[in-house]
């Protein structure tokens, strides 16, 4: 057992063969735990294979290398928060509530026990173009959906609407990460409420178009 592996929960027992999709999901789950704990550079494929309870050849059958595995996991994590953001915006026609629910999405995401947000917002491999693309995709695609609402309500041009949306996403995700690491006695619900109020006072100040 590696030094890294001993610091995680016990390895999963080796079991029966799994269908390819189930095995892939299991490997991604194990990889998430290892990458979150040690980052890309310090994690090893040995750690991930041991954590998953499989041999390295089995791991390499699904992912040719550590970067391939990391990118698959990063894409999955990015899709998760983007989908949640879309769902929050589509869940109501009240813009004040839309802001509140979008803020809650990011706070729920960073507070999740999986720690998946670290891959998206605190990756130690952002110098790699493929990783950077996935990280930027979260901001851009969440902002695109928000920008559509802003443009529809204000009549602003697409460029202006997108700029405001990027500002909102940046404000929310930075504050969520700050809260997670420096929350003191401020609960998640109270923190999200404060930031939602700040965001709404900003974006809500723009007049709605006829």
mmCIF file with all atom_site columns, C-alpha atoms in Angstrom:
data_model
loop_
_atom_site.group_PDB
_atom_site.id
_atom_site.type_symbol
_atom_site.label_atom_id
_atom_site.label_alt_id
_atom_site.label_comp_id
_atom_site.label_asym_id
_atom_site.label_entity_id
_atom_site.label_seq_id
_atom_site.pdbx_PDB_ins_code
_atom_site.Cartn_x
_atom_site.Cartn_y
_atom_site.Cartn_z
_atom_site.occupancy
_atom_site.B_iso_or_equiv
_atom_site.pdbx_formal_charge
_atom_site.auth_seq_id
_atom_site.auth_comp_id
_atom_site.auth_asym_id
_atom_site.auth_atom_id
_atom_site.pdbx_PDB_model_num
ATOM 1   C CA . UNK A 1 1   ? 0.000   0.000  0.000   1.00 0.00 ? 1   UNK A CA 1
ATOM 2   C CA . UNK A 1 2   ? 1.347   3.449  -0.886  1.00 0.00 ? 2   UNK A CA 1
ATOM 3   C CA . UNK A 1 3   ? 1.832   6.281  1.588   1.00 0.00 ? 3   UNK A CA 1
ATOM 4   C CA . UNK A 1 4   ? -0.974  8.162  -0.106  1.00 0.00 ? 4   UNK A CA 1
ATOM 5   C CA . UNK A 1 5   ? -3.325  5.201  0.062   1.00 0.00 ? 5   UNK A CA 1
ATOM 6   C CA . UNK A 1 6   ? -2.801  4.763  3.784   1.00 0.00 ? 6   UNK A CA 1
ATOM 7   C CA . UNK A 1 7   ? -4.071  8.303  4.371   1.00 0.00 ? 7   UNK A CA 1
ATOM 8   C CA . UNK A 1 8   ? -7.392  7.599  2.627   1.00 0.00 ? 8   UNK A CA 1
ATOM 9   C CA . UNK A 1 9   ? -10.172 5.308  3.744   1.00 0.00 ? 9   UNK A CA 1
ATOM 10  C CA . UNK A 1 10  ? -9.458  1.573  3.383   1.00 0.00 ? 10  UNK A CA 1
ATOM 11  C CA . UNK A 1 11  ? -9.288  0.292  -0.175  1.00 0.00 ? 11  UNK A CA 1
ATOM 12  C CA . UNK A 1 12  ? -12.405 -1.196 -1.638  1.00 0.00 ? 12  UNK A CA 1
ATOM 13  C CA . UNK A 1 13  ? -12.351 -4.988 -1.797  1.00 0.00 ? 13  UNK A CA 1
ATOM 14  C CA . UNK A 1 14  ? -11.712 -6.597 -5.140  1.00 0.00 ? 14  UNK A CA 1
ATOM 15  C CA . UNK A 1 15  ? -14.937 -8.053 -6.423  1.00 0.00 ? 15  UNK A CA 1
ATOM 16  C CA . UNK A 1 16  ? -16.712 -9.508 -9.410  1.00 0.00 ? 16  UNK A CA 1
ATOM 17  C CA . UNK A 1 17  ? -16.357 -8.144 -12.908 1.00 0.00 ? 17  UNK A CA 1
ATOM 18  C CA . UNK A 1 18  ? -18.527 -5.099 -13.585 1.00 0.00 ? 18  UNK A CA 1
ATOM 19  C CA . UNK A 1 19  ? -20.124 -3.874 -16.813 1.00 0.00 ? 19  UNK A CA 1
ATOM 20  C CA . UNK A 1 20  ? -17.889 -1.335 -18.507 1.00 0.00 ? 20  UNK A CA 1
ATOM 21  C CA . UNK A 1 21  ? -20.060 1.675  -17.648 1.00 0.00 ? 21  UNK A CA 1
ATOM 22  C CA . UNK A 1 22  ? -20.271 0.668  -13.979 1.00 0.00 ? 22  UNK A CA 1
ATOM 23  C CA . UNK A 1 23  ? -16.537 0.031  -13.786 1.00 0.00 ? 23  UNK A CA 1
ATOM 24  C CA . UNK A 1 24  ? -15.820 3.402  -15.346 1.00 0.00 ? 24  UNK A CA 1
ATOM 25  C CA . UNK A 1 25  ? -18.101 5.123  -12.828 1.00 0.00 ? 25  UNK A CA 1
ATOM 26  C CA . UNK A 1 26  ? -16.359 3.299  -9.986  1.00 0.00 ? 26  UNK A CA 1
ATOM 27  C CA . UNK A 1 27  ? -12.923 4.309  -11.252 1.00 0.00 ? 27  UNK A CA 1
ATOM 28  C CA . UNK A 1 28  ? -13.988 7.940  -11.555 1.00 0.00 ? 28  UNK A CA 1
ATOM 29  C CA . UNK A 1 29  ? -15.318 7.903  -8.007  1.00 0.00 ? 29  UNK A CA 1
ATOM 30  C CA . UNK A 1 30  ? -12.038 6.497  -6.693  1.00 0.00 ? 30  UNK A CA 1
ATOM 31  C CA . UNK A 1 31  ? -10.010 8.923  -8.788  1.00 0.00 ? 31  UNK A CA 1
ATOM 32  C CA . UNK A 1 32  ? -11.999 11.852 -7.416  1.00 0.00 ? 32  UNK A CA 1
ATOM 33  C CA . UNK A 1 33  ? -11.105 10.878 -3.859  1.00 0.00 ? 33  UNK A CA 1
ATOM 34  C CA . UNK A 1 34  ? -7.402  10.599 -4.703  1.00 0.00 ? 34  UNK A CA 1
ATOM 35  C CA . UNK A 1 35  ? -7.161  13.764 -6.818  1.00 0.00 ? 35  UNK A CA 1
ATOM 36  C CA . UNK A 1 36  ? -9.067  15.805 -4.224  1.00 0.00 ? 36  UNK A CA 1
ATOM 37  C CA . UNK A 1 37  ? -6.803  14.532 -1.462  1.00 0.00 ? 37  UNK A CA 1
ATOM 38  C CA . UNK A 1 38  ? -3.461  15.034 -3.245  1.00 0.00 ? 38  UNK A CA 1
ATOM 39  C CA . UNK A 1 39  ? -3.950  17.061 -6.413  1.00 0.00 ? 39  UNK A CA 1
ATOM 40  C CA . UNK A 1 40  ? -2.967  15.968 -9.895  1.00 0.00 ? 40  UNK A CA 1
ATOM 41  C CA . UNK A 1 41  ? 0.797   16.075 -9.520  1.00 0.00 ? 41  UNK A CA 1
ATOM 42  C CA . UNK A 1 42  ? 1.062   14.138 -6.247  1.00 0.00 ? 42  UNK A CA 1
ATOM 43  C CA . UNK A 1 43  ? -1.566  11.519 -7.091  1.00 0.00 ? 43  UNK A CA 1
ATOM 44  C CA . UNK A 1 44  ? -0.470  8.292  -8.764  1.00 0.00 ? 44  UNK A CA 1
ATOM 45  C CA . UNK A 1 45  ? -2.298  5.742  -10.871 1.00 0.00 ? 45  UNK A CA 1
ATOM 46  C CA . UNK A 1 46  ? -1.207  3.139  -8.300  1.00 0.00 ? 46  UNK A CA 1
ATOM 47  C CA . UNK A 1 47  ? -3.132  5.061  -5.636  1.00 0.00 ? 47  UNK A CA 1
ATOM 48  C CA . UNK A 1 48  ? -6.253  5.167  -7.792  1.00 0.00 ? 48  UNK A CA 1
ATOM 49  C CA . UNK A 1 49  ? -6.090  1.484  -8.744  1.00 0.00 ? 49  UNK A CA 1
ATOM 50  C CA . UNK A 1 50  ? -5.633  0.467  -5.117  1.00 0.00 ? 50  UNK A CA 1
ATOM 51  C CA . UNK A 1 51  ? -8.429  2.753  -4.007  1.00 0.00 ? 51  UNK A CA 1
ATOM 52  C CA . UNK A 1 52  ? -10.761 1.227  -6.604  1.00 0.00 ? 52  UNK A CA 1
ATOM 53  C CA . UNK A 1 53  ? -9.691  -2.300 -5.757  1.00 0.00 ? 53  UNK A CA 1
ATOM 54  C CA . UNK A 1 54  ? -8.570  -3.088 -9.304  1.00 0.00 ? 54  UNK A CA 1
ATOM 55  C CA . UNK A 1 55  ? -5.300  -3.880 -11.013 1.00 0.00 ? 55  UNK A CA 1
ATOM 56  C CA . UNK A 1 56  ? -3.439  -1.199 -12.934 1.00 0.00 ? 56  UNK A CA 1
ATOM 57  C CA . UNK A 1 57  ? -4.090  -2.982 -16.255 1.00 0.00 ? 57  UNK A CA 1
ATOM 58  C CA . UNK A 1 58  ? -7.827  -2.723 -15.591 1.00 0.00 ? 58  UNK A CA 1
ATOM 59  C CA . UNK A 1 59  ? -7.460  0.993  -14.853 1.00 0.00 ? 59  UNK A CA 1
ATOM 60  C CA . UNK A 1 60  ? -5.461  1.531  -18.047 1.00 0.00 ? 60  UNK A CA 1
ATOM 61  C CA . UNK A 1 61  ? -8.103  -0.310 -20.082 1.00 0.00 ? 61  UNK A CA 1
ATOM 62  C CA . UNK A 1 62  ? -10.463 2.542  -19.287 1.00 0.00 ? 62  UNK A CA 1
ATOM 63  C CA . UNK A 1 63  ? -8.033  5.472  -19.092 1.00 0.00 ? 63  UNK A CA 1
ATOM 64  C CA . UNK A 1 64  ? -4.722  5.395  -21.047 1.00 0.00 ? 64  UNK A CA 1
ATOM 65  C CA . UNK A 1 65  ? -3.023  7.798  -18.636 1.00 0.00 ? 65  UNK A CA 1
ATOM 66  C CA . UNK A 1 66  ? -3.404  9.955  -15.555 1.00 0.00 ? 66  UNK A CA 1
ATOM 67  C CA . UNK A 1 67  ? -4.239  13.088 -17.565 1.00 0.00 ? 67  UNK A CA 1
ATOM 68  C CA . UNK A 1 68  ? -6.964  11.247 -19.495 1.00 0.00 ? 68  UNK A CA 1
ATOM 69  C CA . UNK A 1 69  ? -8.510  10.162 -16.196 1.00 0.00 ? 69  UNK A CA 1
ATOM 70  C CA . UNK A 1 70  ? -8.223  13.639 -14.715 1.00 0.00 ? 70  UNK A CA 1
ATOM 71  C CA . UNK A 1 71  ? -9.824  15.261 -17.764 1.00 0.00 ? 71  UNK A CA 1
ATOM 72  C CA . UNK A 1 72  ? -12.715 12.777 -17.743 1.00 0.00 ? 72  UNK A CA 1
ATOM 73  C CA . UNK A 1 73  ? -13.326 13.516 -14.102 1.00 0.00 ? 73  UNK A CA 1
ATOM 74  C CA . UNK A 1 74  ? -12.987 17.263 -14.607 1.00 0.00 ? 74  UNK A CA 1
ATOM 75  C CA . UNK A 1 75  ? -15.477 17.204 -17.480 1.00 0.00 ? 75  UNK A CA 1
ATOM 76  C CA . UNK A 1 76  ? -17.939 15.250 -15.336 1.00 0.00 ? 76  UNK A CA 1
ATOM 77  C CA . UNK A 1 77  ? -17.548 17.721 -12.454 1.00 0.00 ? 77  UNK A CA 1
ATOM 78  C CA . UNK A 1 78  ? -17.892 20.721 -14.770 1.00 0.00 ? 78  UNK A CA 1
ATOM 79  C CA . UNK A 1 79  ? -21.036 19.282 -16.354 1.00 0.00 ? 79  UNK A CA 1
ATOM 80  C CA . UNK A 1 80  ? -22.549 18.763 -12.923 1.00 0.00 ? 80  UNK A CA 1
ATOM 81  C CA . UNK A 1 81  ? -22.359 22.388 -11.826 1.00 0.00 ? 81  UNK A CA 1
ATOM 82  C CA . UNK A 1 82  ? -23.329 23.724 -15.263 1.00 0.00 ? 82  UNK A CA 1
ATOM 83  C CA . UNK A 1 83  ? -26.431 21.505 -15.297 1.00 0.00 ? 83  UNK A CA 1
ATOM 84  C CA . UNK A 1 84  ? -27.352 22.599 -11.774 1.00 0.00 ? 84  UNK A CA 1
ATOM 85  C CA . UNK A 1 85  ? -26.999 26.232 -12.758 1.00 0.00 ? 85  UNK A CA 1
ATOM 86  C CA . UNK A 1 86  ? -29.302 25.755 -15.735 1.00 0.00 ? 86  UNK A CA 1
ATOM 87  C CA . UNK A 1 87  ? -31.850 23.960 -13.576 1.00 0.00 ? 87  UNK A CA 1
ATOM 88  C CA . UNK A 1 88  ? -31.803 26.770 -11.019 1.00 0.00 ? 88  UNK A CA 1
ATOM 89  C CA . UNK A 1 89  ? -32.449 29.423 -13.658 1.00 0.00 ? 89  UNK A CA 1
ATOM 90  C CA . UNK A 1 90  ? -35.228 27.375 -15.275 1.00 0.00 ? 90  UNK A CA 1
ATOM 91  C CA . UNK A 1 91  ? -36.939 26.611 -11.971 1.00 0.00 ? 91  UNK A CA 1
ATOM 92  C CA . UNK A 1 92  ? -38.701 29.988 -11.657 1.00 0.00 ? 92  UNK A CA 1
ATOM 93  C CA . UNK A 1 93  ? -39.616 33.138 -13.587 1.00 0.00 ? 93  UNK A CA 1
ATOM 94  C CA . UNK A 1 94  ? -38.856 35.399 -10.614 1.00 0.00 ? 94  UNK A CA 1
ATOM 95  C CA . UNK A 1 95  ? -35.420 36.904 -11.184 1.00 0.00 ? 95  UNK A CA 1
ATOM 96  C CA . UNK A 1 96  ? -34.730 37.576 -7.518  1.00 0.00 ? 96  UNK A CA 1
ATOM 97  C CA . UNK A 1 97  ? -35.385 33.913 -6.787  1.00 0.00 ? 97  UNK A CA 1
ATOM 98  C CA . UNK A 1 98  ? -33.265 32.908 -9.780  1.00 0.00 ? 98  UNK A CA 1
ATOM 99  C CA . UNK A 1 99  ? -30.314 34.767 -8.285  1.00 0.00 ? 99  UNK A CA 1
ATOM 100 C CA . UNK A 1 100 ? -30.852 33.137 -4.894  1.00 0.00 ? 100 UNK A CA 1
ATOM 101 C CA . UNK A 1 101 ? -31.091 29.639 -6.342  1.00 0.00 ? 101 UNK A CA 1
ATOM 102 C CA . UNK A 1 102 ? -28.008 30.123 -8.509  1.00 0.00 ? 102 UNK A CA 1
ATOM 103 C CA . UNK A 1 103 ? -26.027 31.240 -5.465  1.00 0.00 ? 103 UNK A CA 1
ATOM 104 C CA . UNK A 1 104 ? -27.271 28.178 -3.589  1.00 0.00 ? 104 UNK A CA 1
ATOM 105 C CA . UNK A 1 105 ? -26.038 25.946 -6.423  1.00 0.00 ? 105 UNK A CA 1
ATOM 106 C CA . UNK A 1 106 ? -22.468 27.167 -6.022  1.00 0.00 ? 106 UNK A CA 1
ATOM 107 C CA . UNK A 1 107 ? -22.548 27.036 -2.223  1.00 0.00 ? 107 UNK A CA 1
ATOM 108 C CA . UNK A 1 108 ? -23.973 23.507 -2.286  1.00 0.00 ? 108 UNK A CA 1
ATOM 109 C CA . UNK A 1 109 ? -21.297 22.514 -4.774  1.00 0.00 ? 109 UNK A CA 1
ATOM 110 C CA . UNK A 1 110 ? -18.333 23.739 -2.741  1.00 0.00 ? 110 UNK A CA 1
ATOM 111 C CA . UNK A 1 111 ? -19.817 22.350 0.487   1.00 0.00 ? 111 UNK A CA 1
ATOM 112 C CA . UNK A 1 112 ? -20.275 18.858 -0.981  1.00 0.00 ? 112 UNK A CA 1
ATOM 113 C CA . UNK A 1 113 ? -18.322 16.183 0.853   1.00 0.00 ? 113 UNK A CA 1
ATOM 114 C CA . UNK A 1 114 ? -16.958 14.886 -2.462  1.00 0.00 ? 114 UNK A CA 1
ATOM 115 C CA . UNK A 1 115 ? -14.714 17.952 -2.795  1.00 0.00 ? 115 UNK A CA 1
ATOM 116 C CA . UNK A 1 116 ? -15.217 17.890 -6.575  1.00 0.00 ? 116 UNK A CA 1
ATOM 117 C CA . UNK A 1 117 ? -15.150 21.694 -6.650  1.00 0.00 ? 117 UNK A CA 1
ATOM 118 C CA . UNK A 1 118 ? -11.398 21.558 -6.006  1.00 0.00 ? 118 UNK A CA 1
ATOM 119 C CA . UNK A 1 119 ? -10.840 20.098 -9.459  1.00 0.00 ? 119 UNK A CA 1
ATOM 120 C CA . UNK A 1 120 ? -12.830 22.897 -11.077 1.00 0.00 ? 120 UNK A CA 1
ATOM 121 C CA . UNK A 1 121 ? -11.880 25.922 -8.961  1.00 0.00 ? 121 UNK A CA 1
ATOM 122 C CA . UNK A 1 122 ? -8.586  24.930 -7.329  1.00 0.00 ? 122 UNK A CA 1
ATOM 123 C CA . UNK A 1 123 ? -6.904  22.663 -9.872  1.00 0.00 ? 123 UNK A CA 1
ATOM 124 C CA . UNK A 1 124 ? -3.118  22.399 -9.723  1.00 0.00 ? 124 UNK A CA 1
ATOM 125 C CA . UNK A 1 125 ? -2.974  21.741 -13.460 1.00 0.00 ? 125 UNK A CA 1
ATOM 126 C CA . UNK A 1 126 ? -4.503  24.878 -14.970 1.00 0.00 ? 126 UNK A CA 1
ATOM 127 C CA . UNK A 1 127 ? -1.411  25.396 -17.125 1.00 0.00 ? 127 UNK A CA 1
ATOM 128 C CA . UNK A 1 128 ? -2.585  22.494 -19.301 1.00 0.00 ? 128 UNK A CA 1
ATOM 129 C CA . UNK A 1 129 ? -4.780  23.867 -22.143 1.00 0.00 ? 129 UNK A CA 1
ATOM 130 C CA . UNK A 1 130 ? -7.301  21.014 -21.959 1.00 0.00 ? 130 UNK A CA 1
ATOM 131 C CA . UNK A 1 131 ? -7.721  21.488 -18.211 1.00 0.00 ? 131 UNK A CA 1
ATOM 132 C CA . UNK A 1 132 ? -7.973  25.252 -18.571 1.00 0.00 ? 132 UNK A CA 1
ATOM 133 C CA . UNK A 1 133 ? -10.670 24.806 -21.193 1.00 0.00 ? 133 UNK A CA 1
ATOM 134 C CA . UNK A 1 134 ? -12.827 22.738 -18.834 1.00 0.00 ? 134 UNK A CA 1
ATOM 135 C CA . UNK A 1 135 ? -12.300 25.139 -15.925 1.00 0.00 ? 135 UNK A CA 1
ATOM 136 C CA . UNK A 1 136 ? -13.196 28.156 -18.062 1.00 0.00 ? 136 UNK A CA 1
ATOM 137 C CA . UNK A 1 137 ? -16.219 26.302 -19.455 1.00 0.00 ? 137 UNK A CA 1
ATOM 138 C CA . UNK A 1 138 ? -17.911 26.400 -16.057 1.00 0.00 ? 138 UNK A CA 1
ATOM 139 C CA . UNK A 1 139 ? -17.766 30.189 -15.909 1.00 0.00 ? 139 UNK A CA 1
ATOM 140 C CA . UNK A 1 140 ? -18.594 30.680 -19.576 1.00 0.00 ? 140 UNK A CA 1
ATOM 141 C CA . UNK A 1 141 ? -21.531 28.268 -19.854 1.00 0.00 ? 141 UNK A CA 1
ATOM 142 C CA . UNK A 1 142 ? -23.100 29.316 -16.567 1.00 0.00 ? 142 UNK A CA 1
ATOM 143 C CA . UNK A 1 143 ? -22.652 32.928 -17.646 1.00 0.00 ? 143 UNK A CA 1
ATOM 144 C CA . UNK A 1 144 ? -24.215 32.261 -21.052 1.00 0.00 ? 144 UNK A CA 1
ATOM 145 C CA . UNK A 1 145 ? -27.433 31.049 -19.463 1.00 0.00 ? 145 UNK A CA 1
ATOM 146 C CA . UNK A 1 146 ? -27.514 33.974 -17.038 1.00 0.00 ? 146 UNK A CA 1
ATOM 147 C CA . UNK A 1 147 ? -26.732 36.397 -19.869 1.00 0.00 ? 147 UNK A CA 1
ATOM 148 C CA . UNK A 1 148 ? -29.791 35.231 -21.786 1.00 0.00 ? 148 UNK A CA 1
ATOM 149 C CA . UNK A 1 149 ? -32.005 36.197 -18.842 1.00 0.00 ? 149 UNK A CA 1
ATOM 150 C CA . UNK A 1 150 ? -30.247 39.559 -18.438 1.00 0.00 ? 150 UNK A CA 1
ATOM 151 C CA . UNK A 1 151 ? -30.557 40.383 -22.142 1.00 0.00 ? 151 UNK A CA 1
ATOM 152 C CA . UNK A 1 152 ? -34.217 39.417 -22.197 1.00 0.00 ? 152 UNK A CA 1
ATOM 153 C CA . UNK A 1 153 ? -35.050 41.559 -19.161 1.00 0.00 ? 153 UNK A CA 1
ATOM 154 C CA . UNK A 1 154 ? -32.885 44.608 -19.809 1.00 0.00 ? 154 UNK A CA 1
ATOM 155 C CA . UNK A 1 155 ? -32.617 44.745 -23.582 1.00 0.00 ? 155 UNK A CA 1
ATOM 156 C CA . UNK A 1 156 ? -28.822 44.965 -23.249 1.00 0.00 ? 156 UNK A CA 1
ATOM 157 C CA . UNK A 1 157 ? -26.647 43.738 -26.100 1.00 0.00 ? 157 UNK A CA 1
ATOM 158 C CA . UNK A 1 158 ? -25.239 40.219 -25.850 1.00 0.00 ? 158 UNK A CA 1
ATOM 159 C CA . UNK A 1 159 ? -21.727 41.464 -25.023 1.00 0.00 ? 159 UNK A CA 1
ATOM 160 C CA . UNK A 1 160 ? -22.899 43.655 -22.153 1.00 0.00 ? 160 UNK A CA 1
ATOM 161 C CA . UNK A 1 161 ? -25.204 40.950 -20.817 1.00 0.00 ? 161 UNK A CA 1
ATOM 162 C CA . UNK A 1 162 ? -22.426 38.368 -20.882 1.00 0.00 ? 162 UNK A CA 1
ATOM 163 C CA . UNK A 1 163 ? -20.045 40.707 -19.073 1.00 0.00 ? 163 UNK A CA 1
ATOM 164 C CA . UNK A 1 164 ? -22.566 41.227 -16.280 1.00 0.00 ? 164 UNK A CA 1
ATOM 165 C CA . UNK A 1 165 ? -23.202 37.481 -16.109 1.00 0.00 ? 165 UNK A CA 1
ATOM 166 C CA . UNK A 1 166 ? -19.502 36.664 -15.846 1.00 0.00 ? 166 UNK A CA 1
ATOM 167 C CA . UNK A 1 167 ? -19.239 39.207 -13.040 1.00 0.00 ? 167 UNK A CA 1
ATOM 168 C CA . UNK A 1 168 ? -22.084 37.515 -11.182 1.00 0.00 ? 168 UNK A CA 1
ATOM 169 C CA . UNK A 1 169 ? -20.617 34.017 -11.594 1.00 0.00 ? 169 UNK A CA 1
ATOM 170 C CA . UNK A 1 170 ? -17.190 35.197 -10.470 1.00 0.00 ? 170 UNK A CA 1
ATOM 171 C CA . UNK A 1 171 ? -18.610 36.949 -7.434  1.00 0.00 ? 171 UNK A CA 1
ATOM 172 C CA . UNK A 1 172 ? -20.611 33.911 -6.400  1.00 0.00 ? 172 UNK A CA 1
ATOM 173 C CA . UNK A 1 173 ? -17.963 31.225 -6.840  1.00 0.00 ? 173 UNK A CA 1
ATOM 174 C CA . UNK A 1 174 ? -15.161 33.245 -5.230  1.00 0.00 ? 174 UNK A CA 1
ATOM 175 C CA . UNK A 1 175 ? -17.332 34.088 -2.231  1.00 0.00 ? 175 UNK A CA 1
ATOM 176 C CA . UNK A 1 176 ? -18.413 30.436 -1.913  1.00 0.00 ? 176 UNK A CA 1
ATOM 177 C CA . UNK A 1 177 ? -14.817 29.224 -1.827  1.00 0.00 ? 177 UNK A CA 1
ATOM 178 C CA . UNK A 1 178 ? -13.895 31.945 0.642   1.00 0.00 ? 178 UNK A CA 1
ATOM 179 C CA . UNK A 1 179 ? -16.798 30.969 2.897   1.00 0.00 ? 179 UNK A CA 1
ATOM 180 C CA . UNK A 1 180 ? -15.788 27.309 2.805   1.00 0.00 ? 180 UNK A CA 1
ATOM 181 C CA . UNK A 1 181 ? -12.249 28.030 3.985   1.00 0.00 ? 181 UNK A CA 1
ATOM 182 C CA . UNK A 1 182 ? -13.058 30.937 6.339   1.00 0.00 ? 182 UNK A CA 1
ATOM 183 C CA . UNK A 1 183 ? -16.674 30.441 7.412   1.00 0.00 ? 183 UNK A CA 1
ATOM 184 C CA . UNK A 1 184 ? -16.235 30.987 11.155  1.00 0.00 ? 184 UNK A CA 1
ATOM 185 C CA . UNK A 1 185 ? -19.721 30.846 12.680  1.00 0.00 ? 185 UNK A CA 1
ATOM 186 C CA . UNK A 1 186 ? -21.518 31.827 9.447   1.00 0.00 ? 186 UNK A CA 1
ATOM 187 C CA . UNK A 1 187 ? -23.757 29.004 8.226   1.00 0.00 ? 187 UNK A CA 1
ATOM 188 C CA . UNK A 1 188 ? -23.955 28.011 4.580   1.00 0.00 ? 188 UNK A CA 1
ATOM 189 C CA . UNK A 1 189 ? -27.553 29.241 4.331   1.00 0.00 ? 189 UNK A CA 1
ATOM 190 C CA . UNK A 1 190 ? -26.715 32.620 5.873   1.00 0.00 ? 190 UNK A CA 1
ATOM 191 C CA . UNK A 1 191 ? -23.657 33.062 3.657   1.00 0.00 ? 191 UNK A CA 1
ATOM 192 C CA . UNK A 1 192 ? -25.614 32.214 0.508   1.00 0.00 ? 192 UNK A CA 1
ATOM 193 C CA . UNK A 1 193 ? -28.390 34.586 1.559   1.00 0.00 ? 193 UNK A CA 1
ATOM 194 C CA . UNK A 1 194 ? -25.950 37.456 2.088   1.00 0.00 ? 194 UNK A CA 1
ATOM 195 C CA . UNK A 1 195 ? -24.281 36.979 -1.286  1.00 0.00 ? 195 UNK A CA 1
ATOM 196 C CA . UNK A 1 196 ? -27.625 36.540 -3.055  1.00 0.00 ? 196 UNK A CA 1
ATOM 197 C CA . UNK A 1 197 ? -28.779 39.829 -1.545  1.00 0.00 ? 197 UNK A CA 1
ATOM 198 C CA . UNK A 1 198 ? -25.627 41.579 -2.719  1.00 0.00 ? 198 UNK A CA 1
ATOM 199 C CA . UNK A 1 199 ? -25.918 40.123 -6.222  1.00 0.00 ? 199 UNK A CA 1
ATOM 200 C CA . UNK A 1 200 ? -29.599 41.003 -6.520  1.00 0.00 ? 200 UNK A CA 1
ATOM 201 C CA . UNK A 1 201 ? -29.044 44.579 -5.358  1.00 0.00 ? 201 UNK A CA 1
ATOM 202 C CA . UNK A 1 202 ? -26.535 44.893 -8.163  1.00 0.00 ? 202 UNK A CA 1
ATOM 203 C CA . UNK A 1 203 ? -28.268 43.202 -11.085 1.00 0.00 ? 203 UNK A CA 1
ATOM 204 C CA . UNK A 1 204 ? -31.743 44.171 -9.896  1.00 0.00 ? 204 UNK A CA 1
ATOM 205 C CA . UNK A 1 205 ? -30.809 47.831 -10.271 1.00 0.00 ? 205 UNK A CA 1
ATOM 206 C CA . UNK A 1 206 ? -30.866 47.624 -14.060 1.00 0.00 ? 206 UNK A CA 1
ATOM 207 C CA . UNK A 1 207 ? -34.270 48.638 -15.412 1.00 0.00 ? 207 UNK A CA 1
ATOM 208 C CA . UNK A 1 208 ? -36.361 46.035 -17.173 1.00 0.00 ? 208 UNK A CA 1
ATOM 209 C CA . UNK A 1 209 ? -37.118 46.704 -20.787 1.00 0.00 ? 209 UNK A CA 1
ATOM 210 C CA . UNK A 1 210 ? -40.629 46.988 -22.139 1.00 0.00 ? 210 UNK A CA 1
#
